[in-house]
Amino acid sequence: MSSESGSPQLAVVINEAVQTLREGGLVAFPTETVYGLGADAKNPDAIKKIFTAKGRPSNHPLIVHLAAPDRFDQAQVDWMPVLAPWVRDLSEDALKLIHAFWPGPLTLVFKKDKSVLTELTGGQDTVAIRAPAHPIAQELLRKLKGGVVAPSANRFGKVSPTSAADVRSEFAGLLDLMILDGGDCEVGIESTIIDLSSGTHPILLRPGLITPTEIFAKTGIRVYSPGESNLSEQESSLPRVSGSLRAHYAPRTPLRMYSSGRVLDALSEFPDTKSRVAVAVWDSDSSLGDDGHPSVHFEEVLVPSDSTAFASRLYRTLRDLDQQDWDLILFPEPPSGEEWDGVRDRLQRACFGSGPSSSSHANN
Ligand code: TXA
Ligand code: MG
């Protein structure tokens, strides 16, 4: 994919995508996390189309995606002119985070500049911004010379897409959508979101590949979790995050987690014995061993025991299993440890929202 990113054909397709965005259309494009459903961040009608296409409530804010400064050399690059049209002020912490992690899978929430459309902020006075690392996303943003709002390119509450084919299947029959194909997404789960807008402490709103420990190691900045006790006042003013709904990222097939060696316990919730159960098993464990059940057909699916590799495959695996007509999907509970927080968060929500009525859950 990236070997193609300089090809003449790709340049033509990207020009067409830029034209579509300028005319107020939607374009799906790859990022390193998941595919985004993009619209011109300065066009209120285009933004409305995103909410309609996704079936997403209009008070759920979107992330603005920006191009990194041209020919960036990490030490010298000047992000100020890039951000000035969008954010009210840029703290020293913000600049440190940006220099350490952009372009990359980190979204920062700022107090918004007054020109930022409230249609994209869900009426809030803050704006979420990220500079994605994927070369096709960067090329699109550079050529557009503007911001692109892009939620994950899935219907509201569904599993985020990590390939162009996933996006196509999400909107098949609903929308004639231009999709830029950048291959499979490397990170595989959505960006880490940190709120810099609501007081003195940066707060983790959504865990992702980039963890508070990595942030501290690279910048010396301590990121707080919303649960930390001294934050009660700030917490009450925390912005809405649609990914924080309990039911999200959900497959249609019922999905549950099992603790180590306890596959059968996970079945107890399903008294009508399930006949076909897909069980994800760590690739470091050889198999489920004796944990059989006479009337259940288990099929094992290996999943990586490394957190980064697991994240990269998580949505792919959920989507594939969801197409295969299992009665139940079981995943092992991720181990404790911050590097697993992102996937644990997504899996918990996916379990909660899963099942045949997942769309009605998610839309509540
Ligand atoms: O990795 C990603 O972030 C992907 C790719 C496409 O960039 N995008 C993504 O967008 O996950 P979406 O819309 O599915 O999730 C964006 C999250 C939502 O949970 C939204 O509530 C939150 O960002 N968000 C957006 N603006 C916000 C704001 N001003 N304050 C707090 N949260 C905000
Ligand atoms: Mg999403």
PDB file of N, CA and C and ligand atoms in Angstrom, residues 54 56 152 154 160 190 248-249, ligand 2:
ATOM      1  N   LYS A  54     -23.964   7.810   9.193  1.00  0.00           N
ATOM      2  CA  LYS A  54     -23.605   6.912  10.295  1.00  0.00           C
ATOM      3  C   LYS A  54     -24.798   6.532  11.152  1.00  0.00           C
ATOM      4  N   ARG A  56     -25.654   8.614  13.478  1.00  0.00           N
ATOM      5  CA  ARG A  56     -25.087   9.044  14.764  1.00  0.00           C
ATOM      6  C   ARG A  56     -25.825  10.280  15.274  1.00  0.00           C
ATOM      7  N   SER A 152     -14.994   7.214  12.726  1.00  0.00           N
ATOM      8  CA  SER A 152     -14.732   5.916  12.123  1.00  0.00           C
ATOM      9  C   SER A 152     -15.847   5.629  11.107  1.00  0.00           C
ATOM     10  N   ASN A 154     -18.019   3.576  10.143  1.00  0.00           N
ATOM     11  CA  ASN A 154     -18.968   2.491  10.389  1.00  0.00           C
ATOM     12  C   ASN A 154     -20.296   3.104  10.779  1.00  0.00           C
ATOM     13  N   SER A 160     -15.623  -0.789  14.165  1.00  0.00           N
ATOM     14  CA  SER A 160     -14.923   0.136  13.272  1.00  0.00           C
ATOM     15  C   SER A 160     -14.225  -0.624  12.149  1.00  0.00           C
ATOM     16  N   GLU A 190      -9.063   2.690  17.632  1.00  0.00           N
ATOM     17  CA  GLU A 190      -9.090   4.138  17.478  1.00  0.00           C
ATOM     18  C   GLU A 190      -8.026   4.821  18.346  1.00  0.00           C
ATOM     19  N   HIS A 248     -20.876  -0.281  22.304  1.00  0.00           N
ATOM     20  CA  HIS A 248     -20.226   0.328  21.154  1.00  0.00           C
ATOM     21  C   HIS A 248     -19.345  -0.725  20.509  1.00  0.00           C
ATOM     22  N   TYR A 249     -18.987  -0.518  19.276  1.00  0.00           N
ATOM     23  CA  TYR A 249     -18.072  -1.438  18.593  1.00  0.00           C
ATOM     24  C   TYR A 249     -18.608  -2.869  18.630  1.00  0.00           C
TER      25      TYR A 249
HETATM   26 MG    MG B   2     -16.278   5.353  16.112  1.00  0.00          MG
END
